[in-house]
Structures are given as structure tokens and as C-alpha cells.
PDB file of C-alpha atoms in Angstrom:
ATOM      1  CA  UNK A   1      19.649  17.696  39.283  1.00  0.00           C
ATOM      2  CA  UNK A   2      22.214  16.643  36.691  1.00  0.00           C
ATOM      3  CA  UNK A   3      22.110  13.016  37.810  1.00  0.00           C
ATOM      4  CA  UNK A   4      18.328  12.946  37.672  1.00  0.00           C
ATOM      5  CA  UNK A   5      18.493  14.063  34.046  1.00  0.00           C
ATOM      6  CA  UNK A   6      20.985  11.317  33.196  1.00  0.00           C
ATOM      7  CA  UNK A   7      19.004   8.684  35.045  1.00  0.00           C
ATOM      8  CA  UNK A   8      15.679   9.693  33.570  1.00  0.00           C
ATOM      9  CA  UNK A   9      16.778   9.845  29.914  1.00  0.00           C
ATOM     10  CA  UNK A  10      19.986   7.943  29.304  1.00  0.00           C
ATOM     11  CA  UNK A  11      19.259   4.843  31.370  1.00  0.00           C
ATOM     12  CA  UNK A  12      15.892   4.457  29.740  1.00  0.00           C
ATOM     13  CA  UNK A  13      17.662   4.374  26.366  1.00  0.00           C
ATOM     14  CA  UNK A  14      20.180   1.830  27.689  1.00  0.00           C
ATOM     15  CA  UNK A  15      17.426  -0.492  28.837  1.00  0.00           C
ATOM     16  CA  UNK A  16      15.598  -0.242  25.534  1.00  0.00           C
ATOM     17  CA  UNK A  17      18.729  -0.958  23.483  1.00  0.00           C
ATOM     18  CA  UNK A  18      19.709  -3.889  25.664  1.00  0.00           C
ATOM     19  CA  UNK A  19      16.338  -5.619  25.399  1.00  0.00           C
ATOM     20  CA  UNK A  20      15.011  -4.505  22.001  1.00  0.00           C
ATOM     21  CA  UNK A  21      16.878  -5.986  19.013  1.00  0.00           C
ATOM     22  CA  UNK A  22      14.783  -3.986  16.577  1.00  0.00           C
ATOM     23  CA  UNK A  23      15.801  -0.730  18.241  1.00  0.00           C
ATOM     24  CA  UNK A  24      19.467  -1.776  18.052  1.00  0.00           C
ATOM     25  CA  UNK A  25      19.096  -2.403  14.331  1.00  0.00           C
ATOM     26  CA  UNK A  26      17.398   0.961  13.831  1.00  0.00           C
ATOM     27  CA  UNK A  27      20.236   2.754  15.595  1.00  0.00           C
ATOM     28  CA  UNK A  28      23.005   0.979  13.690  1.00  0.00           C
ATOM     29  CA  UNK A  29      21.151   1.365  10.362  1.00  0.00           C
ATOM     30  CA  UNK A  30      21.877   5.104  10.340  1.00  0.00           C
ATOM     31  CA  UNK A  31      25.467   4.392   9.258  1.00  0.00           C
ATOM     32  CA  UNK A  32      24.886   1.681   6.639  1.00  0.00           C
ATOM     33  CA  UNK A  33      25.397   4.087   3.711  1.00  0.00           C
ATOM     34  CA  UNK A  34      28.513   5.686   5.191  1.00  0.00           C
ATOM     35  CA  UNK A  35      32.153   4.769   4.662  1.00  0.00           C
ATOM     36  CA  UNK A  36      33.668   1.774   6.442  1.00  0.00           C
ATOM     37  CA  UNK A  37      35.478   4.069   8.890  1.00  0.00           C
ATOM     38  CA  UNK A  38      32.271   5.890   9.838  1.00  0.00           C
ATOM     39  CA  UNK A  39      30.395   2.592  10.277  1.00  0.00           C
ATOM     40  CA  UNK A  40      33.063   1.342  12.676  1.00  0.00           C
ATOM     41  CA  UNK A  41      33.033   4.673  14.470  1.00  0.00           C
ATOM     42  CA  UNK A  42      29.246   4.517  14.786  1.00  0.00           C
ATOM     43  CA  UNK A  43      29.369   1.065  16.389  1.00  0.00           C
ATOM     44  CA  UNK A  44      32.090   2.297  18.745  1.00  0.00           C
ATOM     45  CA  UNK A  45      29.941   5.327  19.602  1.00  0.00           C
ATOM     46  CA  UNK A  46      26.939   3.220  20.563  1.00  0.00           C
ATOM     47  CA  UNK A  47      29.073   0.844  22.631  1.00  0.00           C
ATOM     48  CA  UNK A  48      31.076   3.544  24.388  1.00  0.00           C
ATOM     49  CA  UNK A  49      28.111   5.774  25.219  1.00  0.00           C
ATOM     50  CA  UNK A  50      26.048   2.947  26.682  1.00  0.00           C
ATOM     51  CA  UNK A  51      29.007   1.531  28.618  1.00  0.00           C
ATOM     52  CA  UNK A  52      30.199   4.831  30.083  1.00  0.00           C
ATOM     53  CA  UNK A  53      26.723   5.969  31.142  1.00  0.00           C
ATOM     54  CA  UNK A  54      26.154   2.630  32.840  1.00  0.00           C
ATOM     55  CA  UNK A  55      29.502   2.802  34.624  1.00  0.00           C
ATOM     56  CA  UNK A  56      28.806   6.388  35.692  1.00  0.00           C
ATOM     57  CA  UNK A  57      25.408   5.409  37.025  1.00  0.00           C
ATOM     58  CA  UNK A  58      26.963   2.613  39.113  1.00  0.00           C
ATOM     59  CA  UNK A  59      29.621   4.988  40.464  1.00  0.00           C
ATOM     60  CA  UNK A  60      26.960   7.487  41.503  1.00  0.00           C
ATOM     61  CA  UNK A  61      24.771   4.910  43.234  1.00  0.00           C
ATOM     62  CA  UNK A  62      27.317   2.599  44.852  1.00  0.00           C
ATOM     63  CA  UNK A  63      30.346   4.880  45.345  1.00  0.00           C
ATOM     64  CA  UNK A  64      28.484   8.128  46.055  1.00  0.00           C
ATOM     65  CA  UNK A  65      30.403   9.958  43.316  1.00  0.00           C
ATOM     66  CA  UNK A  66      28.627  13.142  42.143  1.00  0.00           C
ATOM     67  CA  UNK A  67      27.076  12.895  38.682  1.00  0.00           C
ATOM     68  CA  UNK A  68      28.842  14.824  35.959  1.00  0.00           C
ATOM     69  CA  UNK A  69      27.919  14.761  32.280  1.00  0.00           C
ATOM     70  CA  UNK A  70      31.217  16.469  31.504  1.00  0.00           C
ATOM     71  CA  UNK A  71      33.168  13.604  33.044  1.00  0.00           C
ATOM     72  CA  UNK A  72      31.143  11.073  31.057  1.00  0.00           C
ATOM     73  CA  UNK A  73      31.791  13.010  27.850  1.00  0.00           C
ATOM     74  CA  UNK A  74      35.544  13.173  28.458  1.00  0.00           C
ATOM     75  CA  UNK A  75      35.714   9.408  29.045  1.00  0.00           C
ATOM     76  CA  UNK A  76      33.725   8.721  25.899  1.00  0.00           C
ATOM     77  CA  UNK A  77      36.075  10.907  23.832  1.00  0.00           C
ATOM     78  CA  UNK A  78      39.084   9.150  25.382  1.00  0.00           C
ATOM     79  CA  UNK A  79      37.606   5.781  24.422  1.00  0.00           C
ATOM     80  CA  UNK A  80      37.027   7.047  20.896  1.00  0.00           C
ATOM     81  CA  UNK A  81      40.669   8.020  20.612  1.00  0.00           C
ATOM     82  CA  UNK A  82      41.773   4.548  21.728  1.00  0.00           C
ATOM     83  CA  UNK A  83      39.425   2.923  19.209  1.00  0.00           C
ATOM     84  CA  UNK A  84      40.721   5.172  16.426  1.00  0.00           C
ATOM     85  CA  UNK A  85      44.274   3.887  16.975  1.00  0.00           C
ATOM     86  CA  UNK A  86      43.087   0.371  16.067  1.00  0.00           C
ATOM     87  CA  UNK A  87      41.112   1.443  12.991  1.00  0.00           C
ATOM     88  CA  UNK A  88      42.806   0.313   9.764  1.00  0.00           C
ATOM     89  CA  UNK A  89      40.032   0.981   7.247  1.00  0.00           C
ATOM     90  CA  UNK A  90      39.406   3.943   4.954  1.00  0.00           C
ATOM     91  CA  UNK A  91      36.957   6.822   4.883  1.00  0.00           C
ATOM     92  CA  UNK A  92      35.232   8.676   2.050  1.00  0.00           C
ATOM     93  CA  UNK A  93      36.766  11.905   0.826  1.00  0.00           C
ATOM     94  CA  UNK A  94      33.736  13.943   1.905  1.00  0.00           C
ATOM     95  CA  UNK A  95      33.181  16.960   4.111  1.00  0.00           C
ATOM     96  CA  UNK A  96      30.684  15.011   6.239  1.00  0.00           C
ATOM     97  CA  UNK A  97      33.259  12.353   7.121  1.00  0.00           C
ATOM     98  CA  UNK A  98      35.905  14.964   7.910  1.00  0.00           C
ATOM     99  CA  UNK A  99      33.531  16.879  10.188  1.00  0.00           C
ATOM    100  CA  UNK A 100      32.618  13.733  12.125  1.00  0.00           C
ATOM    101  CA  UNK A 101      36.265  12.902  12.763  1.00  0.00           C
ATOM    102  CA  UNK A 102      36.988  16.501  13.735  1.00  0.00           C
ATOM    103  CA  UNK A 103      34.120  16.626  16.245  1.00  0.00           C
ATOM    104  CA  UNK A 104      35.354  13.434  17.889  1.00  0.00           C
ATOM    105  CA  UNK A 105      38.935  14.801  17.902  1.00  0.00           C
ATOM    106  CA  UNK A 106      40.185  11.837  15.858  1.00  0.00           C
ATOM    107  CA  UNK A 107      42.751  11.973  13.083  1.00  0.00           C
ATOM    108  CA  UNK A 108      41.171  11.344   9.635  1.00  0.00           C
ATOM    109  CA  UNK A 109      41.728   8.026   7.933  1.00  0.00           C
ATOM    110  CA  UNK A 110      43.149   7.645   4.404  1.00  0.00           C
ATOM    111  CA  UNK A 111      40.546   8.132   1.686  1.00  0.00           C
ATOM    112  CA  UNK A 112      40.355   5.291  -0.827  1.00  0.00           C
ATOM    113  CA  UNK A 113      39.650   6.536  -4.360  1.00  0.00           C
ATOM    114  CA  UNK A 114      36.902   4.807  -6.297  1.00  0.00           C
ATOM    115  CA  UNK A 115      38.069   2.921  -9.368  1.00  0.00           C
ATOM    116  CA  UNK A 116      35.689   2.654 -12.310  1.00  0.00           C
ATOM    117  CA  UNK A 117      36.281  -0.306 -14.611  1.00  0.00           C
ATOM    118  CA  UNK A 118      34.586  -0.854 -17.952  1.00  0.00           C
ATOM    119  CA  UNK A 119      33.220  -4.357 -18.514  1.00  0.00           C
ATOM    120  CA  UNK A 120      31.985  -5.941 -21.727  1.00  0.00           C
ATOM    121  CA  UNK A 121      30.155  -9.158 -22.551  1.00  0.00           C
ATOM    122  CA  UNK A 122      31.864 -10.767 -25.570  1.00  0.00           C
ATOM    123  CA  UNK A 123      30.317 -13.043 -28.185  1.00  0.00           C
ATOM    124  CA  UNK A 124      31.704 -16.570 -28.642  1.00  0.00           C
ATOM    125  CA  UNK A 125      33.230 -17.840 -31.889  1.00  0.00           C
ATOM    126  CA  UNK A 126      31.086 -19.139 -34.757  1.00  0.00           C
ATOM    127  CA  UNK A 127      31.138 -22.806 -33.710  1.00  0.00           C
ATOM    128  CA  UNK A 128      31.430 -22.165 -29.996  1.00  0.00           C
ATOM    129  CA  UNK A 129      28.864 -22.124 -27.179  1.00  0.00           C
ATOM    130  CA  UNK A 130      29.294 -19.560 -24.418  1.00  0.00           C
ATOM    131  CA  UNK A 131      28.165 -20.838 -21.024  1.00  0.00           C
ATOM    132  CA  UNK A 132      27.698 -18.429 -18.105  1.00  0.00           C
ATOM    133  CA  UNK A 133      27.638 -20.073 -14.654  1.00  0.00           C
ATOM    134  CA  UNK A 134      26.888 -18.809 -11.181  1.00  0.00           C
ATOM    135  CA  UNK A 135      25.756 -19.988  -7.771  1.00  0.00           C
ATOM    136  CA  UNK A 136      23.570 -18.658  -4.988  1.00  0.00           C
ATOM    137  CA  UNK A 137      24.117 -19.752  -1.372  1.00  0.00           C
ATOM    138  CA  UNK A 138      21.954 -18.507   1.470  1.00  0.00           C
ATOM    139  CA  UNK A 139      24.546 -19.143   4.119  1.00  0.00           C
ATOM    140  CA  UNK A 140      27.952 -20.772   3.987  1.00  0.00           C
ATOM    141  CA  UNK A 141      26.978 -23.559   4.075  1.00  0.00           C
ATOM    142  CA  UNK A 142      23.313 -23.064   3.328  1.00  0.00           C
ATOM    143  CA  UNK A 143      20.546 -23.753   0.778  1.00  0.00           C
ATOM    144  CA  UNK A 144      22.209 -23.319  -2.608  1.00  0.00           C
ATOM    145  CA  UNK A 145      21.329 -23.198  -6.281  1.00  0.00           C
ATOM    146  CA  UNK A 146      23.125 -23.181  -9.627  1.00  0.00           C
ATOM    147  CA  UNK A 147      22.392 -21.055 -12.666  1.00  0.00           C
ATOM    148  CA  UNK A 148      23.531 -21.683 -16.249  1.00  0.00           C
ATOM    149  CA  UNK A 149      23.009 -19.615 -19.411  1.00  0.00           C
ATOM    150  CA  UNK A 150      23.809 -20.941 -22.908  1.00  0.00           C
ATOM    151  CA  UNK A 151      24.302 -18.447 -25.774  1.00  0.00           C
ATOM    152  CA  UNK A 152      25.465 -18.854 -29.365  1.00  0.00           C
ATOM    153  CA  UNK A 153      27.729 -16.722 -31.585  1.00  0.00           C
ATOM    154  CA  UNK A 154      24.875 -14.310 -32.393  1.00  0.00           C
ATOM    155  CA  UNK A 155      24.141 -13.683 -28.724  1.00  0.00           C
ATOM    156  CA  UNK A 156      20.853 -15.582 -28.769  1.00  0.00           C
ATOM    157  CA  UNK A 157      19.969 -17.411 -25.554  1.00  0.00           C
ATOM    158  CA  UNK A 158      19.488 -21.053 -26.500  1.00  0.00           C
ATOM    159  CA  UNK A 159      19.265 -22.443 -22.980  1.00  0.00           C
ATOM    160  CA  UNK A 160      18.772 -21.439 -19.354  1.00  0.00           C
ATOM    161  CA  UNK A 161      18.829 -23.690 -16.319  1.00  0.00           C
ATOM    162  CA  UNK A 162      18.255 -23.426 -12.580  1.00  0.00           C
ATOM    163  CA  UNK A 163      19.218 -26.337 -10.322  1.00  0.00           C
ATOM    164  CA  UNK A 164      18.725 -27.011  -6.629  1.00  0.00           C
ATOM    165  CA  UNK A 165      21.940 -28.082  -4.900  1.00  0.00           C
ATOM    166  CA  UNK A 166      20.706 -28.578  -1.334  1.00  0.00           C
ATOM    167  CA  UNK A 167      22.928 -27.547   1.571  1.00  0.00           C
ATOM    168  CA  UNK A 168      26.509 -26.782   0.494  1.00  0.00           C
ATOM    169  CA  UNK A 169      29.202 -24.123   0.684  1.00  0.00           C
ATOM    170  CA  UNK A 170      29.709 -21.251  -1.750  1.00  0.00           C
ATOM    171  CA  UNK A 171      32.723 -22.844  -3.420  1.00  0.00           C
ATOM    172  CA  UNK A 172      31.141 -26.277  -3.809  1.00  0.00           C
ATOM    173  CA  UNK A 173      28.111 -24.605  -5.386  1.00  0.00           C
ATOM    174  CA  UNK A 174      30.385 -22.802  -7.872  1.00  0.00           C
ATOM    175  CA  UNK A 175      32.017 -26.090  -8.895  1.00  0.00           C
ATOM    176  CA  UNK A 176      28.700 -27.905  -9.243  1.00  0.00           C
ATOM    177  CA  UNK A 177      27.254 -25.093 -11.358  1.00  0.00           C
ATOM    178  CA  UNK A 178      30.071 -25.515 -13.887  1.00  0.00           C
ATOM    179  CA  UNK A 179      29.801 -29.317 -13.879  1.00  0.00           C
ATOM    180  CA  UNK A 180      26.022 -29.251 -14.358  1.00  0.00           C
ATOM    181  CA  UNK A 181      26.333 -26.716 -17.162  1.00  0.00           C
ATOM    182  CA  UNK A 182      28.983 -28.713 -19.024  1.00  0.00           C
ATOM    183  CA  UNK A 183      26.975 -31.932 -18.727  1.00  0.00           C
ATOM    184  CA  UNK A 184      23.868 -30.157 -20.000  1.00  0.00           C
ATOM    185  CA  UNK A 185      25.710 -28.564 -22.933  1.00  0.00           C
ATOM    186  CA  UNK A 186      27.307 -31.908 -23.836  1.00  0.00           C
ATOM    187  CA  UNK A 187      23.922 -33.639 -23.800  1.00  0.00           C
ATOM    188  CA  UNK A 188      22.668 -31.004 -26.231  1.00  0.00           C
ATOM    189  CA  UNK A 189      25.411 -31.884 -28.723  1.00  0.00           C
ATOM    190  CA  UNK A 190      27.909 -29.054 -28.258  1.00  0.00           C
ATOM    191  CA  UNK A 191      31.626 -29.887 -28.353  1.00  0.00           C
ATOM    192  CA  UNK A 192      33.322 -26.456 -28.112  1.00  0.00           C
ATOM    193  CA  UNK A 193      32.336 -24.574 -24.993  1.00  0.00           C
ATOM    194  CA  UNK A 194      33.526 -21.306 -23.477  1.00  0.00           C
ATOM    195  CA  UNK A 195      32.857 -21.395 -19.712  1.00  0.00           C
ATOM    196  CA  UNK A 196      32.620 -18.094 -17.847  1.00  0.00           C
ATOM    197  CA  UNK A 197      32.135 -17.531 -14.125  1.00  0.00           C
ATOM    198  CA  UNK A 198      32.729 -14.683 -11.679  1.00  0.00           C
ATOM    199  CA  UNK A 199      34.516 -17.125  -9.335  1.00  0.00           C
ATOM    200  CA  UNK A 200      38.227 -16.854 -10.148  1.00  0.00           C
ATOM    201  CA  UNK A 201      39.017 -19.753  -7.817  1.00  0.00           C
ATOM    202  CA  UNK A 202      36.570 -22.143  -9.502  1.00  0.00           C
ATOM    203  CA  UNK A 203      37.852 -21.195 -12.959  1.00  0.00           C
ATOM    204  CA  UNK A 204      41.442 -21.721 -11.785  1.00  0.00           C
ATOM    205  CA  UNK A 205      40.578 -25.190 -10.462  1.00  0.00           C
ATOM    206  CA  UNK A 206      39.123 -26.386 -13.757  1.00  0.00           C
ATOM    207  CA  UNK A 207      41.694 -24.652 -15.966  1.00  0.00           C
ATOM    208  CA  UNK A 208      44.530 -26.329 -14.058  1.00  0.00           C
ATOM    209  CA  UNK A 209      42.715 -29.702 -14.163  1.00  0.00           C
ATOM    210  CA  UNK A 210      42.801 -29.972 -10.370  1.00  0.00           C
ATOM    211  CA  UNK A 211      39.235 -30.602  -9.254  1.00  0.00           C
ATOM    212  CA  UNK A 212      37.937 -31.957  -5.973  1.00  0.00           C
ATOM    213  CA  UNK A 213      37.460 -35.679  -5.503  1.00  0.00           C
ATOM    214  CA  UNK A 214      33.662 -35.634  -5.384  1.00  0.00           C
ATOM    215  CA  UNK A 215      33.396 -34.348  -8.981  1.00  0.00           C
ATOM    216  CA  UNK A 216      36.545 -35.974 -10.368  1.00  0.00           C
ATOM    217  CA  UNK A 217      34.761 -38.822 -12.175  1.00  0.00           C
ATOM    218  CA  UNK A 218      32.172 -36.481 -13.717  1.00  0.00           C
ATOM    219  CA  UNK A 219      34.893 -34.082 -14.810  1.00  0.00           C
ATOM    220  CA  UNK A 220      36.897 -36.914 -16.392  1.00  0.00           C
ATOM    221  CA  UNK A 221      33.881 -37.986 -18.447  1.00  0.00           C
ATOM    222  CA  UNK A 222      33.144 -34.424 -19.537  1.00  0.00           C
ATOM    223  CA  UNK A 223      36.594 -33.440 -20.782  1.00  0.00           C
ATOM    224  CA  UNK A 224      36.901 -36.542 -22.992  1.00  0.00           C
ATOM    225  CA  UNK A 225      34.386 -35.236 -25.506  1.00  0.00           C
ATOM    226  CA  UNK A 226      34.620 -31.456 -25.112  1.00  0.00           C
ATOM    227  CA  UNK A 227      37.005 -28.661 -26.050  1.00  0.00           C
ATOM    228  CA  UNK A 228      36.673 -26.236 -23.161  1.00  0.00           C
ATOM    229  CA  UNK A 229      37.919 -22.702 -22.645  1.00  0.00           C
ATOM    230  CA  UNK A 230      37.693 -21.096 -19.194  1.00  0.00           C
ATOM    231  CA  UNK A 231      37.483 -17.386 -18.357  1.00  0.00           C
ATOM    232  CA  UNK A 232      36.712 -15.483 -15.173  1.00  0.00           C
ATOM    233  CA  UNK A 233      34.468 -12.453 -15.625  1.00  0.00           C
ATOM    234  CA  UNK A 234      33.133  -9.660 -13.462  1.00  0.00           C
ATOM    235  CA  UNK A 235      29.771 -10.135 -11.786  1.00  0.00           C
ATOM    236  CA  UNK A 236      28.485  -7.128 -13.747  1.00  0.00           C
ATOM    237  CA  UNK A 237      28.645  -9.215 -16.931  1.00  0.00           C
ATOM    238  CA  UNK A 238      27.288 -12.399 -15.359  1.00  0.00           C
ATOM    239  CA  UNK A 239      23.960 -11.216 -13.998  1.00  0.00           C
ATOM    240  CA  UNK A 240      21.823 -13.522 -16.148  1.00  0.00           C
ATOM    241  CA  UNK A 241      23.377 -16.634 -14.597  1.00  0.00           C
ATOM    242  CA  UNK A 242      23.049 -14.988 -11.190  1.00  0.00           C
ATOM    243  CA  UNK A 243      19.306 -14.588 -11.724  1.00  0.00           C
ATOM    244  CA  UNK A 244      18.931 -18.278 -12.580  1.00  0.00           C
ATOM    245  CA  UNK A 245      21.032 -19.360  -9.583  1.00  0.00           C
ATOM    246  CA  UNK A 246      18.757 -17.438  -7.196  1.00  0.00           C
ATOM    247  CA  UNK A 247      15.792 -19.341  -8.585  1.00  0.00           C
ATOM    248  CA  UNK A 248      17.743 -22.562  -8.129  1.00  0.00           C
ATOM    249  CA  UNK A 249      18.253 -21.870  -4.433  1.00  0.00           C
ATOM    250  CA  UNK A 250      14.469 -22.215  -4.022  1.00  0.00           C
ATOM    251  CA  UNK A 251      14.401 -25.650  -5.702  1.00  0.00           C
ATOM    252  CA  UNK A 252      14.738 -28.967  -3.844  1.00  0.00           C
ATOM    253  CA  UNK A 253      17.992 -30.909  -4.083  1.00  0.00           C
ATOM    254  CA  UNK A 254      18.378 -32.527  -7.520  1.00  0.00           C
ATOM    255  CA  UNK A 255      15.544 -30.545  -9.125  1.00  0.00           C
ATOM    256  CA  UNK A 256      16.212 -28.706 -12.395  1.00  0.00           C
ATOM    257  CA  UNK A 257      14.201 -26.047 -14.196  1.00  0.00           C
ATOM    258  CA  UNK A 258      15.362 -25.793 -17.827  1.00  0.00           C
ATOM    259  CA  UNK A 259      14.398 -23.618 -20.819  1.00  0.00           C
ATOM    260  CA  UNK A 260      15.404 -23.960 -24.479  1.00  0.00           C
ATOM    261  CA  UNK A 261      14.971 -20.191 -24.978  1.00  0.00           C
ATOM    262  CA  UNK A 262      15.292 -16.994 -22.990  1.00  0.00           C
ATOM    263  CA  UNK A 263      12.502 -17.003 -20.387  1.00  0.00           C
ATOM    264  CA  UNK A 264      10.416 -13.852 -20.152  1.00  0.00           C
ATOM    265  CA  UNK A 265      11.661 -13.005 -16.642  1.00  0.00           C
ATOM    266  CA  UNK A 266      15.342 -13.135 -17.632  1.00  0.00           C
ATOM    267  CA  UNK A 267      17.412 -10.124 -18.649  1.00  0.00           C
ATOM    268  CA  UNK A 268      20.664 -11.036 -20.416  1.00  0.00           C
ATOM    269  CA  UNK A 269      23.902  -9.210 -21.100  1.00  0.00           C
ATOM    270  CA  UNK A 270      24.127  -7.095 -24.261  1.00  0.00           C
ATOM    271  CA  UNK A 271      27.361  -7.399 -26.294  1.00  0.00           C
ATOM    272  CA  UNK A 272      26.977  -3.781 -27.447  1.00  0.00           C
ATOM    273  CA  UNK A 273      26.686  -2.369 -23.923  1.00  0.00           C
ATOM    274  CA  UNK A 274      29.464  -1.146 -21.663  1.00  0.00           C
ATOM    275  CA  UNK A 275      28.948  -2.132 -18.021  1.00  0.00           C
ATOM    276  CA  UNK A 276      30.734  -0.467 -15.124  1.00  0.00           C
ATOM    277  CA  UNK A 277      32.287  -1.934 -12.006  1.00  0.00           C
ATOM    278  CA  UNK A 278      33.091   0.290  -9.034  1.00  0.00           C
ATOM    279  CA  UNK A 279      35.758  -0.769  -6.583  1.00  0.00           C
TER     280      UNK A 279
END
């Protein structure tokens, strides 16, 4: 009787999960808002349950071993314990997480406290142009776009640009966004520019004057006529450029969409607002 129950219910679920990708996604989606430890535990639960029921079914049919849900449960818990030894990530400091670990007889993981950082968008100097840059890549590599925002010392948006970059990597898109922005600002007559980006690596490359070969000639021409300051910023204070870069990812390679004002769809950072970053 016990085996008939397992065969009738559990194996039907195994077959559905194995053949239906949408059902797999629905099952795994239940843990997307949980901590990293619970998400890993959830994936391990799905894998272990399906595997052990399938192995138990084969033992019953081919080895004539009596069906036992208790034996399946004990093996699943043993597998959970082995998986927990390899887990190196953290859990949330919540009762729900603690109860899940307790029910699976697994030692709790360290709880990582949430850090709250205050972020501000600062105005440039009187004769300086502040240029926010960002990239959007749908894949790495994948279709990419660049976004550039130009703002003066009063905070007014005097330029916004989206550019299609074609297929490239995230880092190449970050570099090209800065190059395109500097060339555009130079063409508009600005000589003192403050470049900001949420890519620390890209900012470090330009600040140290060590750029990649494919933009070396363009960079050499740019720095001759410009006084440039580089700063890395948090993404929370670079969302305007991010918006423009997402539009650029939809543009063909080499195509630019430029504005000499703040477009109606664009929200920009407020210098009098405190933004928060959670990590």
C-alpha cells in the first residue's frame, strides 16, 4: 500500500519536473526572495527528493526491496546534512530561516548584517561639466548600449545620449560609454569635465592612463584638449545614465539618440536628496 502511494503521487511529480521547464521554474521561484542559504537549500531539496524517490522506486521494482517512506526520508535528511557541510554562504537573521534549518537538522549559517550607506549626488564646480556614464549589456557578451548624462554646476541637464554598441562585453561597453561621452562633451565646447561611473575598474583604467589598444588613439586625442577628473560612484546615484544605456541597447550599432535637454522620460539625480545603498 505504501509503495502504491509513492508510485502514484511522487513519480508523477518527478516526470512532470523532468519534462516541464515551466514547472521547474515555478518550484524554484518559491525561494527567490529568501536568503542565499535558503535558496541553495531549496535547490538541494528539489534535487535530493527527486533523486532519492527515483532510486527508491528502482530498488523496489528491480531489487524487490519493500517500499518505505521512512527510509526515503532518512536518506534525504542525510543528503541534506552532507550538502550543508559544503555551504559557505550566509542566511538572514529571521525566525523563518532558523526554523527551516532546525527542521532539516542542519546547523544554522552565519547571519550577514545589512549595511546601509548614504549616497549623495554632488554638483560640479562653476566651470566644470559633470558627465555620468553607464552601460547596459544583455549578455556578456551581448547586445550593448551606452548612456551619457551631461549636467552643469546648477544641476541642469544640458545633454543626454543613448548609443548602440552592438555585441560586446560589459567592460568594453563601460569603456566605450566614457569615450563616447568625452568626445561628445568636447565637441560641445567643454574643456573641464568630471567623469563619473559606477564601474570602478573602468574609472581606474582611465585615471591611471592605461586604456586598451582599441581606444588608445581616441583617448590620446581626447586628453590633449580636456582637463578630466574621474570618480567612481554608486549605482544609486547613477540611475539617469543607466536609463539612457538601456535605451541604447535597443539601438543598432553606431546609432546615437541625443538630446540637448532633459527628455521627458528621464528622471535625474537630485543634489538635495540622500539615496541609500543596502549591502
